[in-house]
Coordinates of C-alpha atoms and ligand atoms in Angstrom, one line a residue:
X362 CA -2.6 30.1 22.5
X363 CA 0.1 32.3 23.6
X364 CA 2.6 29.2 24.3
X365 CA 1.9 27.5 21.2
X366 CA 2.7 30.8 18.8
X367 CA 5.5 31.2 21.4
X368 CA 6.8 27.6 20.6
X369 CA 6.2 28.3 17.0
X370 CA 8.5 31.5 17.1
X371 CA 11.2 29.4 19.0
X372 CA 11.1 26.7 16.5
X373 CA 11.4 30.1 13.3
X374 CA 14.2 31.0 14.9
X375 CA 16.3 28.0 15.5
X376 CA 15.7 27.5 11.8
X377 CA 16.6 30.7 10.7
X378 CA 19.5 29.9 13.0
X379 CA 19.3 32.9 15.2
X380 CA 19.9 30.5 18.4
X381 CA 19.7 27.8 19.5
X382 CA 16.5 26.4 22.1
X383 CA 17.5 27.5 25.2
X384 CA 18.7 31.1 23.9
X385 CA 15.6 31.5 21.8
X386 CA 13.1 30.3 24.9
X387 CA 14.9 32.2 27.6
X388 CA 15.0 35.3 25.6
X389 CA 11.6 35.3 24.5
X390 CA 9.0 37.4 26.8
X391 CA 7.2 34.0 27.4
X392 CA 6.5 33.8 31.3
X393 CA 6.5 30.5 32.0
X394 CA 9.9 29.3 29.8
X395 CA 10.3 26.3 31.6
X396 CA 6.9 25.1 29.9
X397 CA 7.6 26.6 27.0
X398 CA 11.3 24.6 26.4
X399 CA 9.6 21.3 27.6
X400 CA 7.1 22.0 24.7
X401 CA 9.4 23.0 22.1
X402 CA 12.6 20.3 22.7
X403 CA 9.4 17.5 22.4
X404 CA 8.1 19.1 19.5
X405 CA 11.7 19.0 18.0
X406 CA 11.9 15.0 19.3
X407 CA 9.0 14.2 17.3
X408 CA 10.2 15.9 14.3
X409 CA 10.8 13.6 11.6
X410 CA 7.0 11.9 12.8
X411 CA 5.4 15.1 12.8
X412 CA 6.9 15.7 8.9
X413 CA 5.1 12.7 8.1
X414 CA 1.7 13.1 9.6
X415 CA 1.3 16.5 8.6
X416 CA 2.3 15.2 4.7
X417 CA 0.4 12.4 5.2
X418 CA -2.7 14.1 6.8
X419 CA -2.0 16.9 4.2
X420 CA -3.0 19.6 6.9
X421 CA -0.6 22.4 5.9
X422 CA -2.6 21.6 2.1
X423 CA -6.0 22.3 3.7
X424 CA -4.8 24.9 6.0
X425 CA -3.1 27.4 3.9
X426 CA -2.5 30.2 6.4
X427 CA -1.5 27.7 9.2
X428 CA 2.6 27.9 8.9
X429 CA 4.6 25.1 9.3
X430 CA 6.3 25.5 13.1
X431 CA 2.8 26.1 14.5
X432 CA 1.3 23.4 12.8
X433 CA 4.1 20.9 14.4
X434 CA 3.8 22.2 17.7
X435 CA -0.2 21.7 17.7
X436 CA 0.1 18.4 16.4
X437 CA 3.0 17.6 18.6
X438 CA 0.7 18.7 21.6
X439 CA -2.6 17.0 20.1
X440 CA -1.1 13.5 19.7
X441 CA 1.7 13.3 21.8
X442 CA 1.8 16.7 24.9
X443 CA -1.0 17.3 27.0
X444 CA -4.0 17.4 24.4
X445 CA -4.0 21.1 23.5
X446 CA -5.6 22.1 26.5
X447 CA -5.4 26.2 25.1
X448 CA -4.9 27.3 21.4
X449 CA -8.5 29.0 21.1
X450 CA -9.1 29.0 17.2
X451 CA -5.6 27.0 16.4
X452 CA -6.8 24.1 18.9
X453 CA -10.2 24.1 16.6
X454 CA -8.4 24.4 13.8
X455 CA -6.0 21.2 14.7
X456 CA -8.9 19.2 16.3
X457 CA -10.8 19.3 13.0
X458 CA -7.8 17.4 12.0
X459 CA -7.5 14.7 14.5
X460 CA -9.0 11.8 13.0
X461 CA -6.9 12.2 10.0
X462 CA -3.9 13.0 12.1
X463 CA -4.9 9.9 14.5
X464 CA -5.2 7.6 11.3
X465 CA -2.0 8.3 9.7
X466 CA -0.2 7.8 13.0
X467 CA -1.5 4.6 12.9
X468 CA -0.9 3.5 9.3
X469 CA 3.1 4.8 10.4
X470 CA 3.1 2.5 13.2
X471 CA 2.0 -0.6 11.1
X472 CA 4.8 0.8 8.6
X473 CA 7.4 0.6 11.0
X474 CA 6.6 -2.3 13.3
X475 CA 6.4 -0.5 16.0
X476 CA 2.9 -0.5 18.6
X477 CA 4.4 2.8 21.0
X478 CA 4.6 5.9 20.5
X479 CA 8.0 6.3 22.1
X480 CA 9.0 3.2 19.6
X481 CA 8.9 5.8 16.7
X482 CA 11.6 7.8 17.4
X483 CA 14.2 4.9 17.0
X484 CA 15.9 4.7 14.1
X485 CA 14.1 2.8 11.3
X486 CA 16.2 -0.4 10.8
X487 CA 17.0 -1.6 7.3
X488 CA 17.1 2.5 5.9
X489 CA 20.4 3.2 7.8
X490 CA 24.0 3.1 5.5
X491 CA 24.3 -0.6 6.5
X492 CA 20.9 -1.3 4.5
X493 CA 21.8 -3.8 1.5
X494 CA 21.3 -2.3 -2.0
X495 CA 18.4 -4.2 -3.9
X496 CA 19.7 -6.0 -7.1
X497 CA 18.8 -5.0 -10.4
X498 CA 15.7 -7.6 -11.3
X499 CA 15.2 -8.5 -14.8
X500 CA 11.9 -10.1 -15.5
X501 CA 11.8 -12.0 -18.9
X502 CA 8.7 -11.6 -20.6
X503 CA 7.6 -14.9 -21.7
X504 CA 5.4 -13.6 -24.1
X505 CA 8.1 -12.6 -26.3
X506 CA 10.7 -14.6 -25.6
X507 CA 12.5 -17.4 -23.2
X508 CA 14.5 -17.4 -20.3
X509 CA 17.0 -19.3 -21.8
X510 CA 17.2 -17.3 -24.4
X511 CA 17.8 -14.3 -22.8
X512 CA 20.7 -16.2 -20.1
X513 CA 22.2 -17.1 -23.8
X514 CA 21.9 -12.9 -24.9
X515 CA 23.4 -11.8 -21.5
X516 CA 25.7 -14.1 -21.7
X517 CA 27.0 -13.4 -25.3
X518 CA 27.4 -10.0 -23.9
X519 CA 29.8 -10.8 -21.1
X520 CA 27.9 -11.4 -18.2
X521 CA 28.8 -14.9 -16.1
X522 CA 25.5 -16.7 -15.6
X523 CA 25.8 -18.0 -11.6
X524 CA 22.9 -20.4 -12.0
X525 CA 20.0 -20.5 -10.0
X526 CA 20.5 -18.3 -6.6
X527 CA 20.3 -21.0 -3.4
X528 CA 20.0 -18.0 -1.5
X529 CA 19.4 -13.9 -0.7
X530 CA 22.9 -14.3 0.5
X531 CA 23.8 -15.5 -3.2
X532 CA 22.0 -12.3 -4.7
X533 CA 23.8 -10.0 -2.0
X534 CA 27.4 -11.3 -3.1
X535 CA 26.8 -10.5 -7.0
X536 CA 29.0 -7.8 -8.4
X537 CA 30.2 -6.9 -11.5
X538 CA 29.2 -8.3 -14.3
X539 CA 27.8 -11.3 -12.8
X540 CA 23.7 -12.6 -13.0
X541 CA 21.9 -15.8 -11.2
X542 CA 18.0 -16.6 -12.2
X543 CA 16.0 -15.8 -8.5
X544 CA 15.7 -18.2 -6.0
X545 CA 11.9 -17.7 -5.6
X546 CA 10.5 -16.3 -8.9
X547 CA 11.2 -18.8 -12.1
X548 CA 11.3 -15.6 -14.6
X549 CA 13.6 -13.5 -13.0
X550 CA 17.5 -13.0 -13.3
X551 CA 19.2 -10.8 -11.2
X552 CA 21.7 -8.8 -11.9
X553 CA 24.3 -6.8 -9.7
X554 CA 22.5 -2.7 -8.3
X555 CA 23.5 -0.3 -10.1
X556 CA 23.6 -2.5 -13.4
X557 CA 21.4 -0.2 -16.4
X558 CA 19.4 -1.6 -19.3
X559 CA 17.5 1.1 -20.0
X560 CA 19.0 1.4 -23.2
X561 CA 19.6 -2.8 -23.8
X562 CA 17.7 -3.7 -26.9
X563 CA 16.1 -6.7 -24.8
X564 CA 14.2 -3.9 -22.8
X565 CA 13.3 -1.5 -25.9
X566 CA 11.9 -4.2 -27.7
X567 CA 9.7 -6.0 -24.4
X568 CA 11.6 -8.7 -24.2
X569 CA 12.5 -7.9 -20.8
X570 CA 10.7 -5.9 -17.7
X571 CA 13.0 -4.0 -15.4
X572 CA 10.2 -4.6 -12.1
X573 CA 11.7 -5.5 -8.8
X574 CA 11.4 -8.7 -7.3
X575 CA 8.5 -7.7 -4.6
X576 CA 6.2 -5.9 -7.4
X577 CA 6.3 -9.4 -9.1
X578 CA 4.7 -11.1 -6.2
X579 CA 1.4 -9.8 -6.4
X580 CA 1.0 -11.9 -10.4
X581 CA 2.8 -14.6 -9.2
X582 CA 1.1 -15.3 -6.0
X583 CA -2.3 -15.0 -8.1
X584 CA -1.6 -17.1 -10.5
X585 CA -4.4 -16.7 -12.9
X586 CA -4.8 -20.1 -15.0
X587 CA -4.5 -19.3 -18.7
X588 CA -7.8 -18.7 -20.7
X589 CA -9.3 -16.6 -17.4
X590 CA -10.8 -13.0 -16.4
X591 CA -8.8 -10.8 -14.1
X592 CA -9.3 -7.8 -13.2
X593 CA -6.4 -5.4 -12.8
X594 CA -8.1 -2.2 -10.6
X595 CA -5.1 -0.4 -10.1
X596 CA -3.4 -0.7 -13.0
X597 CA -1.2 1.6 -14.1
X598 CA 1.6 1.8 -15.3
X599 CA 1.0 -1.8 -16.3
X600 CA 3.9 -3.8 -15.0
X601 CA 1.8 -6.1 -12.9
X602 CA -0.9 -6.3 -16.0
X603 CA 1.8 -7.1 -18.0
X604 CA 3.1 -9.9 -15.9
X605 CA -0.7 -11.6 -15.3
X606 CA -0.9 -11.7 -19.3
X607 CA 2.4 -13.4 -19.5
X608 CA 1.2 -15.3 -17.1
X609 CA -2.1 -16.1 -19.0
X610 CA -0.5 -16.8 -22.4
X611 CA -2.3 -14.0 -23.5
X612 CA -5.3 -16.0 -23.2
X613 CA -8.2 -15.0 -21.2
X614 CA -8.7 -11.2 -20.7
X615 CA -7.9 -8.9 -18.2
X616 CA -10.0 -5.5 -17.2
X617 CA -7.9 -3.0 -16.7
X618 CA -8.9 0.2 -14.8
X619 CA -7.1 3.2 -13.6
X620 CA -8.2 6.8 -13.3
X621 CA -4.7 8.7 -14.3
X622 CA -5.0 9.4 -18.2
X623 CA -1.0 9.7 -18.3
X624 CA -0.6 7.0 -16.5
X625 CA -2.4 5.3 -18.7
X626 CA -1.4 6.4 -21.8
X627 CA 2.2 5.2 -20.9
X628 CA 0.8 1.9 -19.7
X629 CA -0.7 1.3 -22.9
X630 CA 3.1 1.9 -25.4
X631 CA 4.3 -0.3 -22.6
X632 CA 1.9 -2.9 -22.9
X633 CA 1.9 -2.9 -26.9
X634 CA 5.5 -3.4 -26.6
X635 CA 5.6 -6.0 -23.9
X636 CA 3.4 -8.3 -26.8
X637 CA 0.3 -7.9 -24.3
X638 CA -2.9 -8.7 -26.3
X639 CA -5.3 -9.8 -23.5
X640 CA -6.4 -6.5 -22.0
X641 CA -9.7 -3.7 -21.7
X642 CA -8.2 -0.5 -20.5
X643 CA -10.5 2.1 -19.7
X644 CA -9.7 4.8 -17.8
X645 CA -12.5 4.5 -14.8
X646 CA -12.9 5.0 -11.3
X647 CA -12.4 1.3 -10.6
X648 CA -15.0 2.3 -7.6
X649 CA -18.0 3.3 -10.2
X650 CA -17.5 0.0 -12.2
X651 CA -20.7 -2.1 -11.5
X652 CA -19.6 -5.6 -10.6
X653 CA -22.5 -7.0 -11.6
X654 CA -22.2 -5.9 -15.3
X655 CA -22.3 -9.3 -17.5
X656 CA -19.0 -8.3 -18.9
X657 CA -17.4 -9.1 -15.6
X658 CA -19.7 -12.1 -14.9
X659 CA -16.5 -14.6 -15.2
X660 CA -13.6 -13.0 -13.3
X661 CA -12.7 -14.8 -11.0
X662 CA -9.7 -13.0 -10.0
X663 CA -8.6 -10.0 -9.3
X664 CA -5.5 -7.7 -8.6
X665 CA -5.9 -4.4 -6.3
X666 CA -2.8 -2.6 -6.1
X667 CA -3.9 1.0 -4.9
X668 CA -1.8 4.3 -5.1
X669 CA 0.7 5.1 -2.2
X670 CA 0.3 1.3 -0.1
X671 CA 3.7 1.3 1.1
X672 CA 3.6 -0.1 4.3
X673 CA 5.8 -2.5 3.3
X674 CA 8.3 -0.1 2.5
X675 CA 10.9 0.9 4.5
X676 CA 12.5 4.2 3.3
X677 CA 11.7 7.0 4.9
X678 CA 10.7 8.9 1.5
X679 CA 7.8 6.4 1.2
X680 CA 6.3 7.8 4.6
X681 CA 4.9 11.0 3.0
X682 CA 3.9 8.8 0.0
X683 CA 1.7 6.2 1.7
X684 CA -0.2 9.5 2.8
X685 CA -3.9 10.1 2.5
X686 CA -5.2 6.4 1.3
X687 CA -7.3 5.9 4.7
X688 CA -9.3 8.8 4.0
X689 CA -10.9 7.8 0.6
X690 CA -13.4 6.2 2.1
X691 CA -15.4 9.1 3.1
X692 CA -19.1 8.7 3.1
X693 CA -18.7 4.7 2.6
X694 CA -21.6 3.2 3.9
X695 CA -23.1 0.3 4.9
X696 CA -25.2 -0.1 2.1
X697 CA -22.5 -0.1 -0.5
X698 CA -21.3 -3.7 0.2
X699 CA -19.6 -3.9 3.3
X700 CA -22.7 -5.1 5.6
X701 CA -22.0 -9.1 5.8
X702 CA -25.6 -9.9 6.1
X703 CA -27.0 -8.1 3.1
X704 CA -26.4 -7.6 -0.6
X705 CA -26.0 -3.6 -0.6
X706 CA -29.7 -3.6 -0.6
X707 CA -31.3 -0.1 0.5
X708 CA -32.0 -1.4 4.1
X709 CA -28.6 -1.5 4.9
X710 CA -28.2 1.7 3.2
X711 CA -30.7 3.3 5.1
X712 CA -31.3 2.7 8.8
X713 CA -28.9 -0.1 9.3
X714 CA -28.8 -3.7 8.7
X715 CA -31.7 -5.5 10.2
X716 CA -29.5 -9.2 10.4
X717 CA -26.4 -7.9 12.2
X718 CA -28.2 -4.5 13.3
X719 CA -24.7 -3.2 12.3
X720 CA -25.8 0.7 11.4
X721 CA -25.4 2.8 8.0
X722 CA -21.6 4.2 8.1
X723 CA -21.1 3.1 12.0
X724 CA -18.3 1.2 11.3
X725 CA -16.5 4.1 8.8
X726 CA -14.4 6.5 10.9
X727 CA -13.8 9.1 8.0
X728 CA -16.9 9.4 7.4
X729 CA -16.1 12.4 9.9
X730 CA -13.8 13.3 7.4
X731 CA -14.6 16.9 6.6
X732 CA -13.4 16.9 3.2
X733 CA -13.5 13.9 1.1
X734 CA -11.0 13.6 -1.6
X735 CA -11.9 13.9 -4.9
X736 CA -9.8 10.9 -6.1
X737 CA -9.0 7.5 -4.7
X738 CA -5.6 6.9 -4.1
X739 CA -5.7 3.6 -2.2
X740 CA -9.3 3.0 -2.0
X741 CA -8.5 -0.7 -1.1
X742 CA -11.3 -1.6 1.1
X743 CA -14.4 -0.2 -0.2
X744 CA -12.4 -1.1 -3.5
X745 CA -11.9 -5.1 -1.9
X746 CA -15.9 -4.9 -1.0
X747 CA -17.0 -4.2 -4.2
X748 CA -15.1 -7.0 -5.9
X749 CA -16.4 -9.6 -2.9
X750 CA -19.6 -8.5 -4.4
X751 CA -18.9 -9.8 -7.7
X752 CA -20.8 -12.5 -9.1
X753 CA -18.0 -14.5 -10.3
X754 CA -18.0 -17.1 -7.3
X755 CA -16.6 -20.3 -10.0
X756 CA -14.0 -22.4 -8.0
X757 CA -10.3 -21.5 -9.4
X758 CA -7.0 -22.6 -8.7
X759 CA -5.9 -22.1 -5.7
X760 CA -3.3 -19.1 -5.2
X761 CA 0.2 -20.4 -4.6
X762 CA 1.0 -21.9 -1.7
X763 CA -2.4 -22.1 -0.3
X764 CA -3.6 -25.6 1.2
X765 CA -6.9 -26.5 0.0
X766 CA -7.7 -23.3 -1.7
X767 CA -9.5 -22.3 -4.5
X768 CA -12.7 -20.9 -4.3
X769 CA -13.7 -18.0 -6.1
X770 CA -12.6 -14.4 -6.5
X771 CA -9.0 -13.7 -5.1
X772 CA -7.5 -10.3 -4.4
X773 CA -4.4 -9.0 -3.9
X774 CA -4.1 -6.4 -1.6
X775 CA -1.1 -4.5 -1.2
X776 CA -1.1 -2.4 2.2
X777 CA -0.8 -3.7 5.5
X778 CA -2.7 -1.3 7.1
X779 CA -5.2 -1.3 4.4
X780 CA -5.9 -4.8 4.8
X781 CA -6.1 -4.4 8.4
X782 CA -8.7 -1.7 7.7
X783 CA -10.8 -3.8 5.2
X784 CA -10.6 -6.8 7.1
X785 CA -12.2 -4.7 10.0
X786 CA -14.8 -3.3 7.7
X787 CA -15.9 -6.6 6.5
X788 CA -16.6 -8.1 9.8
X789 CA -17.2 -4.8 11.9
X790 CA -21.0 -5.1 12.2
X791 CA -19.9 -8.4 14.1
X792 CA -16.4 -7.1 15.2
X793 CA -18.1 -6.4 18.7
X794 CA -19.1 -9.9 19.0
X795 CA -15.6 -11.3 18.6
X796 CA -15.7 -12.0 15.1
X797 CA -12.1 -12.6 14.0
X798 CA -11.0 -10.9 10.3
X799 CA -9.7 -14.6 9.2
X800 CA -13.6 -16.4 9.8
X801 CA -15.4 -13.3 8.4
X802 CA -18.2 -14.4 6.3
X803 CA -17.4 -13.1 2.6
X804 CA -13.6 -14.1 2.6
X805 CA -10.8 -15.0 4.1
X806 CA -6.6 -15.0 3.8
X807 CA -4.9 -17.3 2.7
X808 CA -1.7 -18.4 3.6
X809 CA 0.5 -17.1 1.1
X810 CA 3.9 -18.5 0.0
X811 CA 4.5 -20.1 3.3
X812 CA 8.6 -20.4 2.4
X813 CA 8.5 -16.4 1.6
X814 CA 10.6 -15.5 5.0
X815 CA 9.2 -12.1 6.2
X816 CA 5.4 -12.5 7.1
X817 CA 3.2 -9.4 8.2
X818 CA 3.4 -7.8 11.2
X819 CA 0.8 -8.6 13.9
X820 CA -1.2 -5.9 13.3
X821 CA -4.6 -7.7 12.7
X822 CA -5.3 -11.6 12.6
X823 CA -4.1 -13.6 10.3
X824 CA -1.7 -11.1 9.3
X825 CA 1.1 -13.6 9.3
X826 CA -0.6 -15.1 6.1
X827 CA 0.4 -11.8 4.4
X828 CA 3.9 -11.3 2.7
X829 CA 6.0 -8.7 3.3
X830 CA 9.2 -7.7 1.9
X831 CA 12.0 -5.2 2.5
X832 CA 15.0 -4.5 1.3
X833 CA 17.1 -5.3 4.8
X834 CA 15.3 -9.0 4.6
X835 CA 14.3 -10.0 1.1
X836 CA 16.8 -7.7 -0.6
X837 CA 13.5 -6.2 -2.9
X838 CA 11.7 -3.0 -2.3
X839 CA 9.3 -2.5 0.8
X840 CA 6.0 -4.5 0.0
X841 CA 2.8 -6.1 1.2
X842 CA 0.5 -8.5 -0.2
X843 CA -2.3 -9.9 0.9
X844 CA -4.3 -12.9 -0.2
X845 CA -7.8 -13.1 0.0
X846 CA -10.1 -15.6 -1.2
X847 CA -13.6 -15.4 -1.1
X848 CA -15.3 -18.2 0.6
X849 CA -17.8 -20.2 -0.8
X850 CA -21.5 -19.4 -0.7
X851 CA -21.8 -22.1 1.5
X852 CA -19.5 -19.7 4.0
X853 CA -21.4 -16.9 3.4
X854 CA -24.4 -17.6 5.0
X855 CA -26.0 -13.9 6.7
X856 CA -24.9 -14.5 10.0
X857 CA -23.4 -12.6 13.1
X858 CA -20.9 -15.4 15.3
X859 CA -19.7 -14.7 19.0
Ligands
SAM1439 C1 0.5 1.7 -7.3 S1 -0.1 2.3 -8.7 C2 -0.4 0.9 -9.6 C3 0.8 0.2 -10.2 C4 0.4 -0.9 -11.2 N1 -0.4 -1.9 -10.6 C5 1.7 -1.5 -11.8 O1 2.0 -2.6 -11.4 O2 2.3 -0.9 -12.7 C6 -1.7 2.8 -8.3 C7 -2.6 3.3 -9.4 O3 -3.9 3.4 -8.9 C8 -4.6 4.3 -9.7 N2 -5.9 4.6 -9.0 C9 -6.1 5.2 -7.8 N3 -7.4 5.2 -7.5 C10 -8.0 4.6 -8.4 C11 -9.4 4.3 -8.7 N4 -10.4 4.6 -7.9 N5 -9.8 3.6 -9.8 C12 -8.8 3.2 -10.7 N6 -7.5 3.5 -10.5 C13 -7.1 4.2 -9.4 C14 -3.6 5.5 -9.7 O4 -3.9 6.4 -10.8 C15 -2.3 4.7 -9.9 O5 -2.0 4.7 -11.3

């Protein structure tokens, strides 16, 4: 206890600049300073990580009276020192913490690529001075209007169309007032960083979407075929919603759900004035809609595209933002969808499932959680469960890419580590038995956009079928998506495989 408030004091002072370590540890009454330094340079190693577990985690929210140094030197000493083998009520305190604490250092090393602890203190590549700026991306809105109508606008303003981009090195070299149409994505020009059309009358009138070139993946790489049902569970503010009606003519209908009434409210003026005519918003826990409602009976696809997934992204500002989503799941049990050999039904609910003898809530780590959050930032896997339940199983087009696809419901998952997560919740009751995430029984991935160049990391199997993208190697924002398909019934048979 006595070290630890003693670190804590060190660490005070060397912010309030009133020494510097060894000054502040030797002149401290602390008897054993030698300890005491060890403890406090590690602490100050692991700083930037410790920031982002403790935002992530949101300790210092829960813990109001816990200040800031001693909180870092507890956590430092939980995760990383010797265990916190004193501290008397702050060691409680911490350990009440350590699953969340234990979770988000995970979810950081899927962010970074990294599988060591050590491996976290390097530099992040790709957010250094030498990372490339991302180009403006301009996505026409074929609802309203053409892309070669909108070439012929730029141009008549005195931009040099390039032509269709061969490469990222092509979008790299543009500058000045220079624009290609994207390599990858057949609706989308880019243009030079840094170029503004905030205030071009192509953008105030919806004729074209200022959304980078990974957040246009997710519509793309679903593909809905015109005239179907999606649903949208994440939705706003409505650029992806926007792109899956231009990509459905307008035809079809797409469900739209999010829970943030501003949000919302500016999804729906963008919406009106990107022409979109296709679309239910309601403003609903996407978690509380009841898949098995008639209204929903023919979606067949669907978009999930939860709060704060950024383990895609590189920058270190999206670290304390991809915070907190592993923890929604509080309380999720078996019962609620994610047993493979049972429909939900209230035997799984209650004393386990009888096929795969997988228990209620065994396979849920947060259900330790001591304090469930209220909202659901990021509730992708019980959120990916609930869809798998859905009863529209009709064979679809298959999503880009994929060989042989095109079965049933397909979701988009953005977050690595999220998809990691629900692909271990799906087949956990059989994990044990060597079940691999790819053959579980309710879906599977699919091998998205094989010629996108940067895969997922190896951080569960079949990750490599996922996309990810980063400004250092696709010039775009940090992103992840992930392809599910759900397999046909056939597929589905209640079973538990060694
Ligand atoms: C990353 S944003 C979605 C961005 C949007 N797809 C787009 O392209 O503009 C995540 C959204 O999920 C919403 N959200 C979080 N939990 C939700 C839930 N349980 N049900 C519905 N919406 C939820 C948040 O309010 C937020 O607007």
């Amino acid at each position: 206890m006595a070290l630890y408030r003693a670190a804590a004091a060190v660490l005070s002072g060397m912010e309030r600049g009133e020494g510097g370590i060894k000054s502040l540890v030797y002149g401290s009454d602390f008897p054993r300073a030698r300890q005491l330094y060890a403890l406090v340079a590690e602490t100050l190693r692991y700083g930037p990580v410790l920031d982002a577990l403790l935002d992530g985690a949101e300790m210092l929210r829960v813990e109001k009276k816990l200040p800031l140094p001693l909180a870092k030197v507890l956590v430092y000493d939980l995760l990383f020192g010797k265990g916190l083998k004193c501290g008397g009520r702050w060691k409680a305190l911490a350990r009440r913490h350590r699953a969340r604490l234990e979770a988000e250092l995970a979810r950081l090393k899927v962010r970074r690529g990294v599988s060591s602890n050590e491996q976290l203190l390097q530099p992040e590549s790709g957010t250094g001075p030498e990372a490339p700026q991302v180009p403006r991306y301009v996505r026409v809105n074929v609802l309203k209007t053409r892309v070669d109508d909108v070439v012929e606008f730029f141009k008549r303003q005195g931009f040099a169309f390039l032509g269709t981009a061969g490469s990222v090195e092509d979008l790299k070299s543009l500058s000045g007032k220079k624009f290609l149409l994207d390599l990858h994505l057949p609706e989308l020009l880019v243009f030079p960083p840094q170029t503004d059309f905030h205030d071009n009358r192509l953008y105030t009138s919806g004729h074209i979407i200022l959304q980078d070139k990974a957040s246009c993946l997710p519509a793309f790489l679903l593909s809905p075929s015109a005239g179907s049902h999606v649903i949208d569970a994440c939705a706003a503010p409505g650029n992806k919603t926007s792109h899956l009606a231009a990509i459905l003519q307008n035809k079809g209908c797409i469900f739209a759900f999010d829970v943030d009434t501003k949000r919302l409210a500016t999804m729906n003026t963008m919406l009106t004035r990107a022409g979109v005519t296709s679309f239910k918003l309601a403003q609903q826990d996407f978690l509380t809609v009841d898949p098995h409602d008639p209204k929903y009976s023919k979606v067949k696809y669907i978009l999930l595209d939860p709060s704060c997934s950024g383990s895609g992204n590189t920058g270190p500002s999206t670290t304390s933002s991809a915070g907190g989503s592993v923890w929604l799941f509080h309380g999720w049990t078996l019962g609620h969808g994610c047993c493979p050999c049972r429909d939900g039904g209230p035997a799984a609910a209650g004393g386990g499932c009888p096929q795969c003898r997988a228990a209620a809530g065994a396979v849920w780590l947060p259900a330790q959680d001591p304090e469930p959050r209220a909202s659901l930032p990021g509730g992708a896997a019980p959120g990916l469960l609930h869809l798998l339940r859905a009863p529209g199983g009709e064979r679809g087009r298959g999503a880009r890419g994929a060989a042989g696809a095109g079965v049933g419901l397909q979701v988009l998952l953005p977050g690595e580590e999220q998809a990691s997560r629900c692909l271990f919740l799906v087949v956990a009751p059989c994990a044990a038995a060597g079940l691999s995430a790819v053959s579980c029984p309710l879906c599977r991935l699919v091998n998205a956009f094989p010629s996108w160049p940067c895969r997922g990391l190896a951080a569960f199997p079949g990750a490599e079928c996922c996309l990810r993208a980063s400004p250092a190697d696709t010039l775009t924002q940090g992103f992840f998506v992930a392809v599910l398909e759900r397999c046909g019934e056939e597929a589905a048979v209640p079973r538990c495989r060694r």
